[in-house]
């Protein structure tokens, strides 16, 4: 009997020491610091409430997002936007519009097909809607809200948000089509070196021969349309469709990427819009009517012009249908 | 001047989800919206703790800071409320809030967000008190009836306390003194600050 | 173009007049939007002191040790 009792006591003590052995089981402090520190890491815990990330007690990265968005992104984004606008205004004041040197011949050659123009303008239209509504989301609170008051501004912001969400996918569609449409004319050519060396003759006014698109247009194509366009679309889709149950982390990151790239995109587009409208004589006509004057083609895209002339002189060449016959 | 606060005693919360249910019932919130939820840390492991969490009515509220239409406001009592007529459902408050308080009834296509909904500390919204519109948009306004949030008032173990910060902290202080442990409470210190120096020292001892 | 620049300039200037909208709560400092205080209704008729007393009393009800006399 004594022996049994002894064995039992031994077992019990063994159990106790065994239980005490792993450091994790050390007598818990009253304040479970580890537990609370882990709560801030943002790992999902147990909860009966169904939904996305309902098990995350504290998601700390939102604070980072807030600091970035309300701080540098708004401030430097606004400064960048104003500086670019100002730079373009100064450039226009100093350099003026780039005029044609020789008189127009009146002979027109086709530059953009009807389909190309449709794609361009749907891209441009959706871009402008997206840019304005997006700028409103970031700066509207600081610029328009004091002017409009809360009720009217929220009405405008709701309109902007819905436009932004629905036009966004349309923009992606148009840039995908535009990519395939224009990519073959945006491939690097040897003449681009000359354009880079002379900065396109933008400042000097010198002449740089180029193919259908010069290097400036190619840069806008590859950096703007392809790189930024895709980045912005992907990050935008993450934000636009919350029904794929993506968490807050990825949405915060997507928002930062989206805003930073969008601001760069808008600033680049200002340059594109400037040179395509008031900055250069005859540039807008190319995209509006699809035809350019021979003088314009020779002065801005000489190599392309010669190529077109060569094609036209081939026997059996048919002028593009719908070409306005001999313009006055 | 009262400053309204929630406080959840993790030593007492038994994860009954009574607060969650009471909240849904009191405000008749739409399906899929959870103004309050109970999260269990280290579930099934010795030392598990449950916490009932909702909008913490922050003094420096991130939702308020990032809202692009500035639809949030603090009431006199420090309750964070928002105007659903202004809300555009952009989701920014949801990105910024560390507690996952902002909720969206997903009624639109492709999960498009509706107007944000969150805990109001049972203080209704900017509509006329006790009006039908106020109830429809924000739920019951118990504060204007001289009552406190239903979740805290009906908590069976009195783990969740709500009301004037002075009163709540007094109750909790007495309780912690009496039981001599468990001052690690779900409150502002845990949510925002680092652990007090004393606790950090203990943690270091535990590790070494 | 001139109109556009002027508009941009005016907007940029408006930004300078922007009030800080991050409302960090200061006790008793009501910020902005129109909402009736909880004592401004039929139940309390603007009696702030009575409301505060009621809410405080209600808050103390949460102290079960006091309620059961422990």
Coordinates of C-alpha atoms in Angstrom, one line a residue:
Chain A
X1 CA 0.0 0.0 0.0
X2 CA 2.8 2.3 1.0
X3 CA 4.6 1.5 -2.2
X4 CA 1.5 2.3 -4.3
X5 CA 1.1 5.6 -2.6
X6 CA 4.8 6.3 -3.2
X7 CA 4.4 5.5 -6.9
X8 CA 1.3 7.7 -7.1
X9 CA 3.2 10.5 -5.5
X10 CA 6.1 10.0 -7.9
X11 CA 3.8 10.1 -10.8
X12 CA 2.1 13.2 -9.6
X13 CA 5.4 15.0 -9.1
X14 CA 6.5 13.8 -12.5
X15 CA 3.4 15.1 -14.1
X16 CA 3.9 18.5 -12.4
X17 CA 7.5 18.8 -13.5
X18 CA 6.5 17.6 -17.0
X19 CA 3.9 20.3 -17.1
X20 CA 6.3 22.9 -15.8
X21 CA 9.0 21.9 -18.2
X22 CA 8.1 23.7 -21.5
X23 CA 8.9 27.4 -21.2
X24 CA 5.6 28.2 -22.9
X25 CA 3.8 26.8 -19.9
X26 CA 5.7 29.0 -17.5
X27 CA 3.3 30.5 -14.9
X28 CA 1.5 33.1 -17.0
X29 CA 1.9 36.6 -15.9
X30 CA -1.3 38.4 -15.0
X31 CA -0.7 40.6 -17.9
X32 CA -0.3 38.5 -21.0
X33 CA 1.9 40.8 -22.9
X34 CA 2.7 38.4 -25.7
X35 CA -0.9 38.0 -26.5
X36 CA -1.6 41.7 -26.8
X37 CA 1.5 42.3 -28.8
X38 CA 0.4 39.6 -31.2
X39 CA -3.0 41.2 -31.5
X40 CA -1.4 44.2 -33.2
X41 CA 0.3 42.1 -35.8
X42 CA -3.0 41.6 -37.6
X43 CA -3.1 37.9 -37.8
X44 CA -6.7 36.5 -38.1
X45 CA -8.0 35.1 -34.9
X46 CA -11.2 33.2 -34.2
X47 CA -14.5 34.9 -34.5
X48 CA -18.0 33.7 -35.2
X49 CA -18.8 36.7 -37.4
X50 CA -18.5 35.8 -41.0
X51 CA -16.8 38.2 -43.4
X52 CA -13.5 39.4 -44.8
X53 CA -10.9 39.8 -42.1
X54 CA -13.4 39.9 -39.3
X55 CA -11.0 37.8 -37.2
X56 CA -8.3 40.5 -37.4
X57 CA -8.6 42.5 -34.1
X58 CA -6.2 45.3 -35.1
X59 CA -5.0 46.1 -38.5
X60 CA -2.1 48.6 -38.0
X61 CA -1.2 49.3 -41.6
X62 CA -4.1 51.6 -42.1
X63 CA -2.3 54.2 -40.1
X64 CA 0.7 54.0 -42.5
X65 CA -1.8 54.4 -45.4
X66 CA -3.4 57.3 -43.7
X67 CA -0.1 59.1 -43.1
X68 CA 1.1 58.5 -46.7
X69 CA -2.2 59.5 -48.3
X70 CA -3.0 62.6 -46.2
X71 CA 0.7 63.6 -46.0
X72 CA 3.2 63.3 -48.8
X73 CA 0.8 62.0 -51.5
X74 CA -1.6 64.9 -51.2
X75 CA 1.1 67.5 -50.6
X76 CA 3.8 66.5 -53.1
X77 CA 1.2 65.3 -55.6
X78 CA -0.4 68.8 -55.5
X79 CA 2.9 70.5 -55.8
X80 CA 3.9 68.3 -58.7
X81 CA 0.6 69.0 -60.5
X82 CA 1.0 72.8 -60.1
X83 CA 4.7 72.7 -61.1
X84 CA 3.9 70.8 -64.3
X85 CA 1.0 73.1 -65.1
X86 CA 3.3 76.1 -64.5
X87 CA 6.1 74.7 -66.5
X88 CA 3.8 74.2 -69.5
X89 CA 2.5 77.7 -69.2
X90 CA 6.0 79.1 -69.0
X91 CA 7.1 76.9 -72.0
X92 CA 4.1 78.2 -74.0
X93 CA 4.9 81.8 -73.1
X94 CA 8.6 81.4 -74.1
X95 CA 8.4 79.1 -77.0
X96 CA 4.9 79.6 -78.3
X97 CA 3.1 77.2 -80.5
X98 CA 5.3 75.2 -82.9
X99 CA 4.2 76.6 -86.3
X100 CA 4.7 75.1 -89.7
X101 CA 7.6 76.6 -91.5
X102 CA 6.4 76.1 -95.0
X103 CA 2.9 76.9 -96.2
X104 CA 0.4 74.1 -96.4
X105 CA 0.2 72.3 -99.6
X106 CA -3.5 71.4 -99.3
X107 CA -2.7 67.8 -100.2
X108 CA -3.7 65.6 -97.4
X109 CA -2.4 62.2 -96.5
X110 CA -4.1 59.8 -94.1
X111 CA -2.5 59.5 -90.7
X112 CA -5.0 57.8 -88.4
X113 CA -7.8 55.5 -89.5
X114 CA -11.4 55.9 -88.3
X115 CA -10.9 52.9 -85.9
X116 CA -7.6 54.4 -84.6
X117 CA -9.3 57.7 -83.9
X118 CA -12.2 56.0 -82.2
X119 CA -9.9 54.1 -79.9
X120 CA -7.8 57.2 -79.2
X121 CA -10.8 59.3 -78.3
X122 CA -12.5 56.7 -76.2
X123 CA -9.2 56.4 -74.4
X124 CA -8.8 60.1 -74.1
X125 CA -12.4 60.7 -73.0
X126 CA -12.3 58.0 -70.3
X127 CA -8.9 59.2 -69.2
X128 CA -10.2 62.8 -68.7
X129 CA -13.2 61.5 -66.7
X130 CA -11.0 59.3 -64.6
X131 CA -8.4 62.0 -64.0
X132 CA -10.9 64.7 -63.0
X133 CA -12.9 62.4 -60.8
X134 CA -9.7 60.9 -59.3
X135 CA -8.3 64.3 -58.6
X136 CA -11.5 65.2 -56.9
X137 CA -11.1 62.3 -54.6
X138 CA -7.7 63.4 -53.5
X139 CA -7.9 67.2 -53.6
X140 CA -11.6 67.9 -53.7
X141 CA -11.8 68.0 -50.0
X142 CA -9.3 70.8 -49.8
X143 CA -10.2 72.7 -53.0
X144 CA -13.9 72.3 -53.8
X145 CA -15.4 71.5 -50.4
X146 CA -14.7 75.0 -48.9
X147 CA -16.3 76.4 -52.0
X148 CA -19.3 74.1 -52.4
X149 CA -20.2 73.2 -48.9
X150 CA -20.8 69.6 -47.7
X151 CA -24.1 68.7 -49.4
X152 CA -23.2 69.8 -52.9
X153 CA -19.7 68.5 -52.7
X154 CA -20.8 65.1 -51.6
X155 CA -23.2 64.9 -54.5
X156 CA -20.4 65.7 -56.8
X157 CA -18.1 63.3 -55.1
X158 CA -20.7 60.5 -55.4
X159 CA -21.0 61.2 -59.1
X160 CA -17.2 61.2 -59.5
X161 CA -16.8 58.0 -57.6
X162 CA -19.4 56.1 -59.6
X163 CA -18.1 57.5 -62.9
X164 CA -14.6 56.5 -61.8
X165 CA -15.6 53.0 -60.9
X166 CA -17.5 52.3 -64.1
X167 CA -15.3 54.2 -66.6
X168 CA -12.2 52.5 -65.2
X169 CA -12.7 49.2 -66.9
X170 CA -13.6 50.9 -70.1
X171 CA -10.3 52.7 -70.0
X172 CA -8.5 49.4 -69.6
X173 CA -10.3 48.0 -72.6
X174 CA -9.3 50.9 -74.7
X175 CA -5.7 50.9 -73.8
X176 CA -5.4 47.2 -74.5
X177 CA -6.8 47.8 -78.0
X178 CA -4.7 50.9 -78.5
X179 CA -1.6 48.9 -77.5
X180 CA -2.1 46.3 -80.3
X181 CA -3.1 49.1 -82.7
X182 CA -0.1 51.3 -82.2
X183 CA 2.6 49.0 -81.0
X184 CA 4.2 48.3 -84.3
X185 CA 4.9 52.0 -84.9
X186 CA 6.3 52.5 -81.4
X187 CA 9.2 50.1 -81.7
X188 CA 12.6 51.6 -81.3
X189 CA 14.1 52.9 -84.5
X190 CA 17.7 54.3 -85.0
X191 CA 16.3 57.7 -85.7
X192 CA 15.1 57.9 -82.1
X193 CA 18.7 58.5 -81.0
X194 CA 18.8 61.8 -82.8
X195 CA 15.5 62.8 -81.3
X196 CA 16.9 62.1 -77.8
X197 CA 20.2 63.9 -78.5
X198 CA 18.4 67.1 -79.6
X199 CA 15.4 66.7 -77.2
X200 CA 13.2 66.5 -80.3
X201 CA 14.1 70.0 -81.3
X202 CA 11.5 71.2 -78.9
X203 CA 13.7 74.0 -77.6
X204 CA 16.0 74.6 -80.5
X205 CA 13.3 74.3 -83.0
X206 CA 15.6 72.2 -85.2
X207 CA 14.3 69.5 -87.4
X208 CA 14.5 65.9 -86.4
X209 CA 13.2 63.3 -88.9
X210 CA 11.2 60.5 -87.5
X211 CA 9.0 57.7 -88.5
X212 CA 5.2 57.6 -87.8
X213 CA 5.8 58.3 -84.1
X214 CA 8.8 60.2 -82.8
X215 CA 10.5 59.3 -79.6
X216 CA 8.4 61.6 -77.5
X217 CA 5.3 59.8 -78.6
X218 CA 7.0 56.5 -78.1
X219 CA 7.9 57.5 -74.5
X220 CA 4.3 58.4 -73.9
X221 CA 3.2 55.1 -75.4
X222 CA 5.6 52.9 -73.4
X223 CA 5.8 54.8 -70.1
X224 CA 2.3 56.2 -70.1
X225 CA 0.0 53.9 -71.9
X226 CA 1.7 50.6 -71.2
X227 CA 3.6 50.9 -67.9
X228 CA 1.5 53.4 -66.0
X229 CA -1.7 52.4 -67.8
X230 CA -1.3 48.7 -66.7
X231 CA -0.2 49.5 -63.2
X232 CA -3.1 51.8 -62.7
X233 CA -5.6 49.4 -64.1
X234 CA -4.4 46.5 -62.1
X235 CA -4.3 48.5 -58.8
X236 CA -7.6 50.1 -59.8
X237 CA -9.3 46.7 -60.3
X238 CA -8.2 45.6 -56.8
X239 CA -10.0 48.7 -55.4
X240 CA -12.9 48.6 -57.8
X241 CA -14.0 45.0 -57.1
X242 CA -14.0 44.4 -53.3
X243 CA -16.2 41.3 -53.9
X244 CA -13.1 39.1 -54.4
X245 CA -12.5 39.2 -50.6
X246 CA -9.1 40.9 -50.8
X247 CA -7.9 42.1 -47.5
X248 CA -7.2 45.7 -46.3
X249 CA -3.4 45.3 -46.7
X250 CA -3.6 44.7 -50.4
X251 CA -6.2 47.5 -50.9
X252 CA -4.1 50.0 -49.0
X253 CA -1.1 49.1 -51.1
X254 CA -3.1 49.2 -54.3
X255 CA -4.5 52.6 -53.3
X256 CA -1.0 54.1 -52.8
X257 CA 0.3 52.6 -56.1
X258 CA -2.9 53.8 -57.8
X259 CA -2.6 57.4 -56.6
X260 CA 1.1 57.8 -57.1
X261 CA 1.0 56.4 -60.7
X262 CA -2.2 58.3 -61.5
X263 CA -0.6 61.6 -60.5
X264 CA 2.4 60.8 -62.8
X265 CA 0.0 59.8 -65.5
X266 CA -2.0 63.0 -65.3
X267 CA 1.2 65.1 -65.3
X268 CA 2.5 63.3 -68.4
X269 CA -0.9 63.6 -70.0
X270 CA -0.8 67.4 -69.5
X271 CA 2.3 67.5 -71.7
X272 CA 0.6 65.2 -74.3
X273 CA -2.5 67.3 -74.3
X274 CA -0.5 70.5 -74.6
X275 CA 1.5 69.4 -77.6
X276 CA -1.5 67.8 -79.2
X277 CA -3.6 70.9 -79.1
X278 CA -2.3 74.4 -78.6
X279 CA 1.4 73.5 -78.5
X280 CA 1.7 72.5 -82.2
X281 CA 0.0 73.7 -85.2
X282 CA -1.9 71.0 -87.1
X283 CA -1.4 68.2 -84.5
X284 CA -5.0 68.2 -83.4
X285 CA -6.2 67.9 -87.0
X286 CA -4.4 64.6 -87.3
X287 CA -6.5 63.0 -84.6
X288 CA -9.6 64.9 -85.3
X289 CA -9.9 64.3 -89.0
X290 CA -7.4 61.6 -89.5
X291 CA -5.6 63.5 -92.2
X292 CA -2.5 65.7 -92.1
X293 CA -1.2 68.1 -94.6
X294 CA 1.9 67.1 -96.5
X295 CA 3.8 70.0 -95.1
X296 CA 3.0 68.9 -91.6
X297 CA 4.0 65.4 -92.3
X298 CA 7.3 66.4 -93.9
X299 CA 8.2 68.8 -91.0
X300 CA 7.3 66.4 -88.2
X301 CA 7.5 62.9 -89.4
X302 CA 9.8 63.1 -92.4
X303 CA 10.7 59.4 -92.7
X304 CA 7.1 58.3 -92.3
X305 CA 6.1 60.9 -94.9
X306 CA 8.6 59.5 -97.4
X307 CA 7.5 56.0 -96.7
X308 CA 3.9 57.0 -97.3
X309 CA 4.8 58.9 -100.5
X310 CA 6.6 55.8 -101.7
X311 CA 3.6 53.6 -101.0
X312 CA 1.2 55.9 -102.8
X313 CA 3.4 56.0 -105.8
X314 CA 3.3 52.3 -106.1
X315 CA 1.1 51.1 -109.0
X316 CA -2.3 50.0 -107.9
X317 CA -2.2 52.0 -104.7
X318 CA -5.7 53.1 -103.7
X319 CA -6.2 56.2 -101.6
X320 CA -7.8 55.4 -98.3
X321 CA -11.6 55.5 -98.7
X322 CA -13.4 58.4 -97.3
X323 CA -10.5 60.7 -97.9
X324 CA -11.7 64.2 -98.5
X325 CA -11.0 65.0 -102.1
X326 CA -8.6 67.9 -102.6
X327 CA -9.3 70.2 -99.7
X328 CA -9.4 73.8 -100.4
Chain B
X1 CA -18.4 66.9 -19.6
X2 CA -18.8 63.3 -20.4
X3 CA -16.4 61.6 -22.7
X4 CA -18.0 58.4 -24.0
X5 CA -15.9 55.2 -24.1
X6 CA -16.1 51.5 -24.5
X7 CA -14.0 49.2 -22.4
X8 CA -13.8 45.4 -22.7
X9 CA -12.5 43.4 -19.8
X10 CA -10.8 40.4 -21.4
X11 CA -10.8 38.6 -18.0
X12 CA -14.5 38.5 -18.1
X13 CA -15.6 38.2 -21.8
X14 CA -16.9 34.7 -22.3
X15 CA -17.5 35.0 -26.0
X16 CA -21.2 34.7 -25.8
X17 CA -21.7 37.1 -28.6
X18 CA -24.7 38.6 -26.7
X19 CA -23.4 42.1 -27.5
X20 CA -23.3 41.3 -31.2
X21 CA -26.8 40.0 -31.2
X22 CA -28.2 42.8 -29.1
X23 CA -26.6 45.3 -31.4
X24 CA -28.1 43.7 -34.5
X25 CA -31.5 43.5 -32.8
X26 CA -31.5 47.0 -31.4
X27 CA -30.6 48.8 -34.6
X28 CA -32.0 46.3 -37.1
X29 CA -28.8 46.5 -39.2
X30 CA -28.9 45.1 -42.7
X31 CA -27.7 41.6 -43.4
X32 CA -23.9 41.4 -43.6
X33 CA -23.3 44.4 -41.5
X34 CA -21.6 43.8 -38.2
X35 CA -21.2 46.8 -36.1
X36 CA -19.7 44.8 -33.3
X37 CA -17.9 41.5 -33.2
X38 CA -16.2 39.2 -30.7
X39 CA -12.7 38.1 -31.5
X40 CA -11.0 35.3 -29.6
X41 CA -7.2 35.5 -29.3
X42 CA -5.3 32.2 -28.9
X43 CA -8.5 30.3 -29.4
X44 CA -8.4 26.9 -27.7
X45 CA -5.0 27.5 -26.1
X46 CA -4.6 28.1 -22.4
X47 CA -4.8 31.8 -21.8
X48 CA -7.2 32.5 -24.6
X49 CA -8.9 35.9 -24.4
X50 CA -12.0 37.2 -26.0
X51 CA -12.6 40.8 -26.9
X52 CA -15.7 42.5 -28.1
X53 CA -14.7 45.2 -30.6
X54 CA -16.6 47.9 -32.4
X55 CA -15.9 51.5 -33.3
X56 CA -13.6 52.8 -30.6
X57 CA -14.7 56.4 -31.1
X58 CA -11.2 57.6 -31.4
X59 CA -10.2 61.1 -30.5
X60 CA -7.9 61.4 -33.6
X61 CA -10.1 59.2 -35.8
X62 CA -8.4 57.9 -38.9
X63 CA -11.8 57.5 -40.7
X64 CA -12.4 61.2 -40.2
X65 CA -8.9 62.1 -41.4
X66 CA -9.2 60.2 -44.7
X67 CA -12.8 60.7 -45.6
X68 CA -12.8 62.5 -49.0
X69 CA -16.2 64.2 -48.4
X70 CA -15.5 65.0 -44.7
X71 CA -18.8 63.3 -43.5
X72 CA -17.6 62.4 -40.0
X73 CA -17.9 64.4 -36.9
X74 CA -17.4 64.2 -33.1
X75 CA -20.3 64.9 -30.9
X76 CA -19.9 66.8 -27.6
X77 CA -19.4 63.5 -25.9
X78 CA -16.6 62.4 -28.2
X79 CA -18.8 59.9 -30.1
X80 CA -17.7 59.6 -33.8
X81 CA -20.7 59.8 -36.0
X82 CA -21.1 60.2 -39.8
X83 CA -23.7 61.6 -42.1
X84 CA -24.9 58.9 -44.4
X85 CA -26.4 61.4 -46.8
X86 CA -22.9 62.6 -47.6
X87 CA -21.2 59.3 -47.6
X88 CA -20.2 58.1 -51.0
X89 CA -19.1 54.6 -50.1
X90 CA -15.5 54.9 -51.2
X91 CA -14.2 52.6 -48.6
X92 CA -11.4 54.9 -47.4
X93 CA -12.5 54.8 -43.8
X94 CA -12.4 51.0 -44.0
X95 CA -8.8 51.1 -45.2
X96 CA -7.8 53.5 -42.4
X97 CA -9.6 52.0 -39.4
X98 CA -7.5 49.6 -37.4
X99 CA -10.5 47.9 -35.9
X100 CA -12.5 47.1 -39.0
X101 CA -15.4 49.1 -37.7
X102 CA -16.7 50.6 -41.0
X103 CA -19.1 48.2 -42.7
X104 CA -20.7 48.3 -46.1
X105 CA -24.0 46.7 -47.1
X106 CA -22.9 45.3 -50.4
X107 CA -26.0 45.9 -52.5
X108 CA -24.4 47.0 -55.8
X109 CA -23.0 45.2 -58.7
X110 CA -19.5 43.8 -58.3
X111 CA -19.6 44.3 -54.6
X112 CA -20.0 48.1 -55.0
X113 CA -20.1 49.6 -51.6
X114 CA -23.2 51.2 -50.3
X115 CA -23.3 53.9 -47.6
X116 CA -20.9 53.1 -44.8
X117 CA -22.5 51.8 -41.5
X118 CA -20.8 51.6 -38.2
X119 CA -21.3 51.6 -34.4
X120 CA -22.9 54.9 -33.4
X121 CA -22.4 54.4 -29.6
X122 CA -26.2 54.2 -29.8
X123 CA -26.2 57.9 -30.5
X124 CA -28.1 57.9 -33.8
X125 CA -27.0 60.4 -36.4
X126 CA -27.5 63.9 -37.6
X127 CA -31.2 63.3 -38.3
X128 CA -33.8 64.6 -35.8
X129 CA -33.6 62.5 -32.6
X130 CA -36.0 59.6 -32.5
X131 CA -37.2 60.2 -36.0
X132 CA -38.0 57.4 -38.3
X133 CA -35.2 58.4 -40.7
X134 CA -32.7 58.4 -37.9
X135 CA -33.7 54.9 -37.0
X136 CA -33.6 53.6 -40.5
X137 CA -30.2 55.1 -41.3
X138 CA -28.4 54.8 -38.0
X139 CA -30.4 52.8 -35.6
X140 CA -31.8 53.7 -32.2
X141 CA -30.7 56.8 -30.4
X142 CA -30.4 55.5 -26.8
X143 CA -28.1 58.2 -25.7
X144 CA -30.9 60.8 -26.3
X145 CA -33.1 58.6 -24.0
X146 CA -30.6 58.9 -21.2
X147 CA -29.5 55.3 -21.8
X148 CA -26.1 53.8 -22.7
X149 CA -25.2 51.4 -25.6
X150 CA -27.2 48.3 -25.5
X151 CA -24.2 46.0 -26.0
X152 CA -22.6 47.2 -22.8
X153 CA -25.8 47.5 -20.8
X154 CA -26.9 44.0 -21.5
X155 CA -23.5 42.3 -21.2
X156 CA -24.1 39.4 -18.9
X157 CA -20.7 39.3 -17.3
X158 CA -20.2 43.0 -17.4
X159 CA -17.1 42.5 -19.4
X160 CA -18.1 45.2 -21.9
X161 CA -18.5 48.6 -20.2
X162 CA -19.6 51.7 -21.9
X163 CA -20.4 55.2 -21.0
X164 CA -18.7 58.2 -19.4
X165 CA -15.0 57.5 -19.3
X166 CA -14.7 58.5 -15.7
X167 CA -17.5 56.2 -14.5
X168 CA -16.3 53.3 -16.6
X169 CA -12.6 53.6 -15.5
X170 CA -13.7 53.9 -11.9
X171 CA -15.7 50.7 -12.2
X172 CA -12.9 48.9 -13.8
X173 CA -10.3 50.2 -11.4
X174 CA -12.2 48.9 -8.4
X175 CA -12.8 45.6 -10.1
X176 CA -9.1 45.1 -11.0
X177 CA -8.1 46.0 -7.4
X178 CA -10.5 43.6 -6.0
X179 CA -9.4 40.6 -8.1
X180 CA -5.8 41.7 -8.1
X181 CA -5.1 40.9 -11.7
X182 CA -6.1 41.4 -15.3
X183 CA -5.7 45.0 -15.8
X184 CA -4.8 44.2 -19.4
X185 CA -8.0 45.6 -20.7
X186 CA -9.3 46.1 -24.2
X187 CA -9.1 49.9 -24.1
X188 CA -7.1 52.7 -25.5
X189 CA -3.8 51.6 -24.0
X190 CA -3.9 48.3 -25.8
X191 CA -5.3 49.7 -29.0
X192 CA -3.0 52.6 -29.4
X193 CA -0.1 52.7 -27.0
X194 CA 2.7 50.3 -26.3
X195 CA 2.4 48.1 -23.2
X196 CA 3.3 50.0 -20.0
X197 CA 7.0 49.8 -19.0
X198 CA 6.2 47.4 -16.1
X199 CA 4.6 44.9 -18.5
X200 CA 7.5 45.2 -20.9
X201 CA 9.9 44.4 -18.2
X202 CA 7.9 41.3 -17.3
X203 CA 7.9 40.2 -20.9
X204 CA 11.7 40.5 -21.0
X205 CA 12.0 38.4 -17.9
X206 CA 9.7 35.8 -19.4
X207 CA 11.8 35.6 -22.5
X208 CA 15.2 35.3 -20.8
Chain C
X1 CA -6.0 78.0 -72.1
X2 CA -6.0 81.3 -70.2
X3 CA -9.3 80.4 -68.6
X4 CA -7.9 77.0 -67.6
X5 CA -4.9 78.5 -66.1
X6 CA -6.9 81.1 -64.2
X7 CA -9.2 78.3 -62.9
X8 CA -6.2 76.3 -61.8
X9 CA -4.7 79.3 -60.1
X10 CA -8.0 80.1 -58.3
X11 CA -8.3 76.5 -57.2
X12 CA -4.7 76.4 -56.0
X13 CA -5.4 79.6 -54.0
X14 CA -8.5 78.0 -52.5
X15 CA -6.3 75.3 -51.2
X16 CA -4.6 77.8 -49.0
X17 CA -7.9 78.7 -47.3
X18 CA -8.5 75.0 -46.4
X19 CA -9.3 74.4 -42.8
X20 CA -7.8 71.4 -41.1
X21 CA -10.5 68.8 -41.3
X22 CA -8.8 66.2 -39.1
X23 CA -10.9 66.8 -36.1
X24 CA -8.9 65.8 -33.1
X25 CA -11.5 65.6 -30.3
X26 CA -11.2 68.1 -27.6
X27 CA -13.6 67.6 -24.7
X28 CA -16.6 69.7 -25.0
X29 CA -15.6 71.2 -28.3
X30 CA -18.3 70.4 -30.8
X31 CA -17.1 70.1 -34.3
X32 CA -19.1 71.1 -37.2
X33 CA -22.1 69.2 -38.4
X34 CA -25.6 69.8 -37.4
X35 CA -26.8 67.3 -34.9
X36 CA -28.9 67.9 -31.9
X37 CA -27.2 67.3 -28.5
X38 CA -28.7 64.3 -26.8
X39 CA -30.5 66.4 -24.2
X40 CA -32.1 68.6 -26.8
X41 CA -35.3 66.6 -27.3
X42 CA -38.7 65.9 -25.7
X43 CA -37.3 63.7 -23.0
X44 CA -34.9 66.2 -21.6
X45 CA -36.0 69.6 -22.9
X46 CA -32.4 70.8 -23.1
X47 CA -31.7 70.0 -19.5
X48 CA -28.1 69.1 -19.9
X49 CA -27.3 68.6 -16.2
X50 CA -30.2 66.1 -15.8
X51 CA -29.1 64.2 -18.9
X52 CA -25.5 63.9 -17.7
X53 CA -26.7 62.8 -14.3
X54 CA -28.9 60.2 -15.8
X55 CA -26.2 58.8 -18.0
X56 CA -23.7 58.7 -15.2
X57 CA -26.2 56.9 -13.0
X58 CA -26.9 54.5 -15.8
X59 CA -23.2 53.9 -16.2
X60 CA -22.8 53.1 -12.5
X61 CA -25.5 50.4 -12.9
X62 CA -22.9 48.4 -14.8
X63 CA -21.0 48.0 -11.6
X64 CA -22.4 44.7 -10.3
X65 CA -20.4 44.7 -7.1
X66 CA -22.1 47.9 -6.0
X67 CA -25.5 46.5 -7.1
X68 CA -25.1 43.2 -5.1
X69 CA -23.5 45.0 -2.2
X70 CA -20.2 43.1 -2.6

